[in-house]
Coordinates of C-alpha atoms in Angstrom, one line a residue:
X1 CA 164.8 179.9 -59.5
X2 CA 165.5 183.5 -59.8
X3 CA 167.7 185.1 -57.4
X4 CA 165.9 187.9 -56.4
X5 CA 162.9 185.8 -55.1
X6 CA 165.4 183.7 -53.0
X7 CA 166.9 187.4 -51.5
X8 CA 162.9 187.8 -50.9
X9 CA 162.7 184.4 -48.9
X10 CA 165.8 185.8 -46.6
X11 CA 164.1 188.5 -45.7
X12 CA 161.1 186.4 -44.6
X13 CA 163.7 184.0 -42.6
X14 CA 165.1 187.2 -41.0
X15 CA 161.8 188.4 -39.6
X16 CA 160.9 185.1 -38.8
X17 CA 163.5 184.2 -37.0
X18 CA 163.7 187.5 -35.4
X19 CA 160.4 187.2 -34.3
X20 CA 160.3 183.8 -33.1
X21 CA 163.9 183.0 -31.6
X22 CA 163.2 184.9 -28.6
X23 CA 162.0 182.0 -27.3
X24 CA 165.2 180.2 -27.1
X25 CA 167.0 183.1 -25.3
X26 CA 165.1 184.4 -23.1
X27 CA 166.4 182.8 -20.0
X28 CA 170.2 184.6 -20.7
X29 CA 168.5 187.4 -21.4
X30 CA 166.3 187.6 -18.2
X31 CA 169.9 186.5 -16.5
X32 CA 171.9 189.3 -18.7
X33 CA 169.7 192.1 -17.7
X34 CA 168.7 191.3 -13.6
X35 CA 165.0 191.0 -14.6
X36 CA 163.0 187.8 -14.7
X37 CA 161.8 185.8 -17.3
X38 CA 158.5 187.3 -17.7
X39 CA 159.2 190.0 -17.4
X40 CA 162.2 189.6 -20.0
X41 CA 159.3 188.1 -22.5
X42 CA 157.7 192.2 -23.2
X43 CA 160.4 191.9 -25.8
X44 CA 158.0 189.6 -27.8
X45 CA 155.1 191.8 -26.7
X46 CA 156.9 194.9 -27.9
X47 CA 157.8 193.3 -30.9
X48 CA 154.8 191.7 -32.1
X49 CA 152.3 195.0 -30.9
X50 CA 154.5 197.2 -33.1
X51 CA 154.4 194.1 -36.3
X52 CA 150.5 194.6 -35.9
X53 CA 150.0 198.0 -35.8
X54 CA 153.1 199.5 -37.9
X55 CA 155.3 197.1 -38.9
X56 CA 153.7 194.5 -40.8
X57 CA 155.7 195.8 -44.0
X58 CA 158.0 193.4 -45.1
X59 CA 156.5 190.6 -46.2
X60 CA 152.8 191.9 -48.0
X61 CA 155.5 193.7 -49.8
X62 CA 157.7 191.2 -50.4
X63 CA 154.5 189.1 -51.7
X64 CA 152.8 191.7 -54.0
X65 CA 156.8 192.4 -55.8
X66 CA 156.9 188.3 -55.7
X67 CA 154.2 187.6 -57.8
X68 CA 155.2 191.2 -59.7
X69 CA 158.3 189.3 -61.3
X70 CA 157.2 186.1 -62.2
X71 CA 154.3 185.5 -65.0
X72 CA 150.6 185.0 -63.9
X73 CA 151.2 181.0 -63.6
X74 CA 153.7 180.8 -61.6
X75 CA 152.9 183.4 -59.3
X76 CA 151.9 180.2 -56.3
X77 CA 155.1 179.1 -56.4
X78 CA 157.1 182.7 -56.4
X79 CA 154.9 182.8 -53.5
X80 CA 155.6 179.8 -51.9
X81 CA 159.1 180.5 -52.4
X82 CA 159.0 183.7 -50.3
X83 CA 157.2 182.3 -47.5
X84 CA 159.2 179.5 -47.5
X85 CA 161.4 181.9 -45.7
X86 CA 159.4 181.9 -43.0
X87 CA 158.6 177.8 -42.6
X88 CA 162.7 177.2 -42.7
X89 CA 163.0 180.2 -39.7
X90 CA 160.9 178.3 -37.6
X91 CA 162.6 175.0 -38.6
X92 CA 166.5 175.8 -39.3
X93 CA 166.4 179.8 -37.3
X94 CA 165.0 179.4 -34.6
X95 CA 167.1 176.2 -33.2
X96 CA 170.5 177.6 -34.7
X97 CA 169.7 180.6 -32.9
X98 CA 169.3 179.4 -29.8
X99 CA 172.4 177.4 -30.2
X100 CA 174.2 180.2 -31.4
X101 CA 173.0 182.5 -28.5
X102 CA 173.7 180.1 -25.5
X103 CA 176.9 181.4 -24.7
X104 CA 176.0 185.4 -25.3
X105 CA 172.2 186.1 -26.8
X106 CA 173.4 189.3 -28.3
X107 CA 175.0 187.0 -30.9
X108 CA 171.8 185.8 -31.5
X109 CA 170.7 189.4 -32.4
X110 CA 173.7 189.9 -34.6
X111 CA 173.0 186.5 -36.6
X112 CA 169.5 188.0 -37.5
X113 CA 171.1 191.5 -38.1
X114 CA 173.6 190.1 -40.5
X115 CA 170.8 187.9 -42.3
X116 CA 168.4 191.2 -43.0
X117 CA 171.1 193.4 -44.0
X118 CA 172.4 190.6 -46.4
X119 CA 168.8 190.8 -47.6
X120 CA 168.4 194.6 -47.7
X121 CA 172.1 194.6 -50.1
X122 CA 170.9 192.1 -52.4
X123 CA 167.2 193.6 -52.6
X124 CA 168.9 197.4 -52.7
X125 CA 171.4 195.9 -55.8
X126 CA 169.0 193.5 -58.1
X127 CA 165.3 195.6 -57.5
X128 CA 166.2 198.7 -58.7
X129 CA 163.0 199.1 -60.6
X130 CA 159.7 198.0 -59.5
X131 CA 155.7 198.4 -60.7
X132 CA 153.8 201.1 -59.1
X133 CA 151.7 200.2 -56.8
X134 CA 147.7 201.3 -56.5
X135 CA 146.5 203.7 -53.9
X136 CA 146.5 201.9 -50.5
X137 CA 143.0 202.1 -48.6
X138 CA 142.9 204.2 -45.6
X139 CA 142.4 203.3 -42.0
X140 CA 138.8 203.4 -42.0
X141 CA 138.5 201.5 -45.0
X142 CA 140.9 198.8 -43.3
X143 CA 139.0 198.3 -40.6
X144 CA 135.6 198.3 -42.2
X145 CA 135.2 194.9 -42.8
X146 CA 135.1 194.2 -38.7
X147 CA 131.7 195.7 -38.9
X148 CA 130.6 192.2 -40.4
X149 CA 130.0 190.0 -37.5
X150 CA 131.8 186.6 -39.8
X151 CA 134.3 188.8 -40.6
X152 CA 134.9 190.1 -36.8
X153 CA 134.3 186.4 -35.5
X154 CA 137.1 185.1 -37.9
X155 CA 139.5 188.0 -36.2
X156 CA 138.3 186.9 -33.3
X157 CA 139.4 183.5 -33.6
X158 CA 142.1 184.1 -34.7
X159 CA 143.2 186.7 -31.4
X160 CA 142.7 183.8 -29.0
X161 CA 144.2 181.1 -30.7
X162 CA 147.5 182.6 -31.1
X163 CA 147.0 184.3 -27.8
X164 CA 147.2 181.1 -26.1
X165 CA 149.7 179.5 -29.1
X166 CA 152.3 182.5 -27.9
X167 CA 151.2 182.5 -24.3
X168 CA 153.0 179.2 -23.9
X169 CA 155.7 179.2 -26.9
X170 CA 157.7 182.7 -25.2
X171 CA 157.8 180.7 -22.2
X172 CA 158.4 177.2 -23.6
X173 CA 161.9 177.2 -21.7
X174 CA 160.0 178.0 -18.3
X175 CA 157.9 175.0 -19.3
X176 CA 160.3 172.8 -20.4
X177 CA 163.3 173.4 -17.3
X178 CA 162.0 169.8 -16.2
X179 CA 163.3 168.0 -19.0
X180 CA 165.8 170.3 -19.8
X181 CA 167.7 171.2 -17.1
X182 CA 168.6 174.8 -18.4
X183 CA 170.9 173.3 -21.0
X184 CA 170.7 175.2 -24.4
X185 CA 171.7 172.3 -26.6
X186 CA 168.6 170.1 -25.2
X187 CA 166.6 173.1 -25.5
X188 CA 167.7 173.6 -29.0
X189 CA 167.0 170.0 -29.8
X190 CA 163.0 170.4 -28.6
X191 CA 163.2 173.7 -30.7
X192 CA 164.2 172.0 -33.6
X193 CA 161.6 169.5 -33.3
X194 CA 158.9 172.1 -32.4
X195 CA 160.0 173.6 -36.3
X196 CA 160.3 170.4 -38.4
X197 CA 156.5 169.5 -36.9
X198 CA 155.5 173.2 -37.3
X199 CA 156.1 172.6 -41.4
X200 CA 154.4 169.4 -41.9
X201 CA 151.5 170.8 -39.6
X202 CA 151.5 173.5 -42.4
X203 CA 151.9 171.0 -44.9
X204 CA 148.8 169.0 -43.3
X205 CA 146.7 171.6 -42.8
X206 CA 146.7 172.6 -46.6
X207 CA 145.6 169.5 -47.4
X208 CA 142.8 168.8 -44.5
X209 CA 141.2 172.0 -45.1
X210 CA 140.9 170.8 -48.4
X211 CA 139.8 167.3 -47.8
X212 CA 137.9 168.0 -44.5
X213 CA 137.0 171.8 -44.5
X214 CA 138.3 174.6 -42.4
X215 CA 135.4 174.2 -39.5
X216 CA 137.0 170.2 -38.6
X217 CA 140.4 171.9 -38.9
X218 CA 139.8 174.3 -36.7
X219 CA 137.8 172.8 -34.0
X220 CA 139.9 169.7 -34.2
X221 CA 143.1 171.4 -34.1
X222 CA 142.1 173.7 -31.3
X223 CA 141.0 170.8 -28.8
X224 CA 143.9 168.7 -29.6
X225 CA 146.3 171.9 -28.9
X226 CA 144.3 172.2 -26.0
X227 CA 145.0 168.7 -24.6
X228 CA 148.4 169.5 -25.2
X229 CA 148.6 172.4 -23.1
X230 CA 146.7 170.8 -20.6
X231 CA 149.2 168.1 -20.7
X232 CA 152.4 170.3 -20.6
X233 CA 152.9 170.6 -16.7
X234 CA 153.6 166.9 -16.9
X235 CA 155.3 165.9 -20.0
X236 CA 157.7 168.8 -19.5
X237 CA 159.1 166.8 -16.6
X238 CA 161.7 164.5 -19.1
X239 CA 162.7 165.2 -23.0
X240 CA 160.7 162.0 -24.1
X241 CA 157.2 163.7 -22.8
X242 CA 158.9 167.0 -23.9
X243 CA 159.6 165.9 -27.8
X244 CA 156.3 164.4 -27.4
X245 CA 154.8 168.1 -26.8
X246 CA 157.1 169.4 -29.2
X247 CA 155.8 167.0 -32.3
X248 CA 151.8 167.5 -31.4
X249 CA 151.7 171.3 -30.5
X250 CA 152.8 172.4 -33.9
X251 CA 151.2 170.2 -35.7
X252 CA 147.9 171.2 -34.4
X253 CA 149.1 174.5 -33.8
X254 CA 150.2 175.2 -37.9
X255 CA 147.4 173.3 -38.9
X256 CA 145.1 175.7 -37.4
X257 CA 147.2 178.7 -38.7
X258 CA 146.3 177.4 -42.5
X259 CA 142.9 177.2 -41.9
X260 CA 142.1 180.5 -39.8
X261 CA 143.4 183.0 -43.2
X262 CA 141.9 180.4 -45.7
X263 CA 138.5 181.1 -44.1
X264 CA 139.0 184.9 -43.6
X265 CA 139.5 184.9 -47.4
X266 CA 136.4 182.6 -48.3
X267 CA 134.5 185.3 -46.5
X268 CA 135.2 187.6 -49.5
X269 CA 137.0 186.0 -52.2
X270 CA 137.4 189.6 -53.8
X271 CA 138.3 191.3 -51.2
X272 CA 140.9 188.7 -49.8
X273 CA 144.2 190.9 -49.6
X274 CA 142.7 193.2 -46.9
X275 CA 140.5 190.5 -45.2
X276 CA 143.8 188.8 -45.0
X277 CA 145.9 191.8 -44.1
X278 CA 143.0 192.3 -40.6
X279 CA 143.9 188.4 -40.1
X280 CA 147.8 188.9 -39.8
X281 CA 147.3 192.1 -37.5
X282 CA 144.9 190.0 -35.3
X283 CA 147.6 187.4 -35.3
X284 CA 150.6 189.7 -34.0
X285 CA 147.8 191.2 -31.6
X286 CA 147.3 187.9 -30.1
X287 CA 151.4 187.0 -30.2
X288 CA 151.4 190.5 -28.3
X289 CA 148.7 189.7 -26.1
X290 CA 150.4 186.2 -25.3
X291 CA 153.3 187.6 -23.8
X292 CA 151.1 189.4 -21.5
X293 CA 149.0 186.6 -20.8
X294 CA 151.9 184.0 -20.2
X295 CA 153.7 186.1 -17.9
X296 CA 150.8 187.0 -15.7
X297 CA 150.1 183.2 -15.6
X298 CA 153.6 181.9 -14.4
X299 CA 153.1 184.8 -11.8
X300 CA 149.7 183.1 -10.6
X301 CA 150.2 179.5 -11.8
X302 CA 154.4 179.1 -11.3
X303 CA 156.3 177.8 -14.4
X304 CA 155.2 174.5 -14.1
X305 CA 151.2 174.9 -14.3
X306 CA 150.9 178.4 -16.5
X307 CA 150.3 176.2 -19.6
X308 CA 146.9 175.8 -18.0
X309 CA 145.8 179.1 -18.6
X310 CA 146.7 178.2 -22.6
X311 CA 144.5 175.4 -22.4
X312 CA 142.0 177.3 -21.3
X313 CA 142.5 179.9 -24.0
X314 CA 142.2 177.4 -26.6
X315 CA 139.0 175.7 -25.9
X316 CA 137.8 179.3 -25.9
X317 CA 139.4 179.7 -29.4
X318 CA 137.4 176.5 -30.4
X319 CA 133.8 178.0 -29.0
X320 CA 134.3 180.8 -30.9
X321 CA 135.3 178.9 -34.2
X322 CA 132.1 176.5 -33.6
X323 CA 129.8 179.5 -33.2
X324 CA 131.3 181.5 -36.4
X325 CA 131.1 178.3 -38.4
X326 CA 128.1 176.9 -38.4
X327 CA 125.8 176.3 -41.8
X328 CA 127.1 178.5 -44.5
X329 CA 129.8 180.1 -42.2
X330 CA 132.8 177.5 -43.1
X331 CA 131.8 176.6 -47.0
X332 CA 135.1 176.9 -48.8
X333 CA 134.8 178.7 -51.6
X334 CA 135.5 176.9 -54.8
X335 CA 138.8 178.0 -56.5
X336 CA 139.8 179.2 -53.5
X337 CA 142.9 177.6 -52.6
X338 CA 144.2 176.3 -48.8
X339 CA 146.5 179.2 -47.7
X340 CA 145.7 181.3 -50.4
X341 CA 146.9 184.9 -49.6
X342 CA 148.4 184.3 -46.4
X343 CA 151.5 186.3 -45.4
X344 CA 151.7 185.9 -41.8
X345 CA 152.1 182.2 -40.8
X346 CA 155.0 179.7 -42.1
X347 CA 153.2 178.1 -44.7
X348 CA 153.6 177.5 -48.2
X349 CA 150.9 179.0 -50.8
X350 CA 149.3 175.9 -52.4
X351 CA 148.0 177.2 -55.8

């Protein structure tokens, strides 16, 4: 495999874990700075609101010089290969992070530091030379596509669902206190749980929006995250009803993530890239949103019920995928592939 793909795929684990292992340490850094855990969770908010509106630059880039390097046929795997990056930083990162940080978070910080400059060296040394790339579109012409309502119903789908996704995965720790007791190793176990079912629900949700279509994905996925939610407050009391969460979430959860771009892009096979690129900003929107949304419900709810809010969320996220895919609204478009495109969610491109 070349090399230069593989220094591709760490920059994708370094965002992603960056973006993600927050999660894990956000109780030392609540303790670390005198704030509370909420309100300690704005750095996900801040993070993700400035990934959707300015920041979202690494990794469309990363795919377009990906495919740039390889020939046409084996352009899927180049880019499974560089957003494989992102699967492993939600199932090796994020847990070795956490583990890493539970004696001092700003190691944490360093690890991911370390990981993107090792990635920005190798880039800077072996991509000296790259093809020009085409005029970009302006704003207006990025945002165009929301004027059409399937278009701006997909978007919308997608906003809630991660919305209530992220409202409860910043503060899975708050959640999960019951079962594990503050200690960062159990947390880190359920972490690395929560990533190992996070890639097979990727893996699954490939092949169901294939099998099934995106509509049963996405309704089925949504209601069964939902349950989950629902059911939070009382299997975060031990680590069995804990690991149980943390294998059923993501599954759903991922599952749903493969089907939301897959259907953005059947919209418009032709125009895919941008309908894809309004899908990722409407993703970090809603991870943005969620830390909002998660803190204001432990303030209302407490840290033991705020997953209710989620569920909530979610079976809202479901309405709004059964009304924007109803006859002729979900169709797959033939030779379009499960995941094809996507840049924003841990999950391999199937070609």
């Amino acid at each position: 495999m070349p090399v230069r793909l593989l220094l591709l795929a760490l920059g994708t684990f370094a965002v992603g874990t960056d973006s993600m292992v927050v999660a894990g340490i956000l109780g030392p850094v609540a303790a670390d700075l005198g704030v509370s855990v909420p309100a300690a969770g704005q750095l996900v908010t801040v993070f993700a609101l400035g990934y959707a509106l300015l920041a979202a630059l690494y990794r469309p880039a990363a795919n377009a010089v990906a495919t740039a390097l390889v020939a046409p046929e084996r352009r899927g795997r180049a880019l499974a290969t560089v957003l494989g990056g992102m699967t492993v930083a939600t199932a090796l990162g994020v847990p070795v992070g956490t583990w890493v940080g539970r004696g001092d978070w700003r190691l944490t910080m360093w690890l991911v530091t370390a990981l993107g400059l090792a990635a920005l060296a190798g880039l800077a040394l072996l991509l000296r030379t790259l093809p020009a790339p085409g005029a970009p579109a302006g704003l207006a012409a990025r945002l165009a596509p929301l004027g059409r309502p399937r278009v701006l119903g997909a978007a919308a789908t997608t906003l809630v669902f991660f919305l209530a996704f992220q409202s409860v995965y910043i503060y899975l720790a708050t959640a999960l206190s019951g079962a594990t007791g503050g200690d960062a190793g159990r947390l880190s176990t359920v972490l690395a749980v929560t990533g190992a079912a996070s890639v097979a629900g990727s893996w699954l949700g490939g092949r169901l929006v294939d099998r099934v279509g995106v509509r049963r994905v996405l309704l089925t996925g949504s209601l069964v995250a939902a349950g989950s939610f629902a059911a939070l407050p009382w299997l975060g009391r031990s680590m069995a009803g804990a690991l149980v969460y943390a294998v059923v979430t993501p599954l759903a959860g991922w599952a749903v993530s493969v089907a939301l771009p897959h259907r953005m892009a059947s919209l418009d096979p032709g125009g895919a890239p941008l309908l894809i690129s309004l899908n990722s900003s409407a993703l970090y929107l809603g991870t943005a949103a969620g830390g909002v949304a998660g803190s204001w419900a432990i303030g209302v709810l407490g840290g033991r019920f705020f997953p209710l809010a989620a569920a909530v969320l979610a079976l809202v996220a479901a309405g709004a995928a059964a009304a924007t895919t109803r006859a002729g609204h979900a169709a797959v478009v033939a030779g379009t592939p499960a995941g094809a495109g996507v840049d924003q969610v841990p999950a391999p491109v199937r070609r």
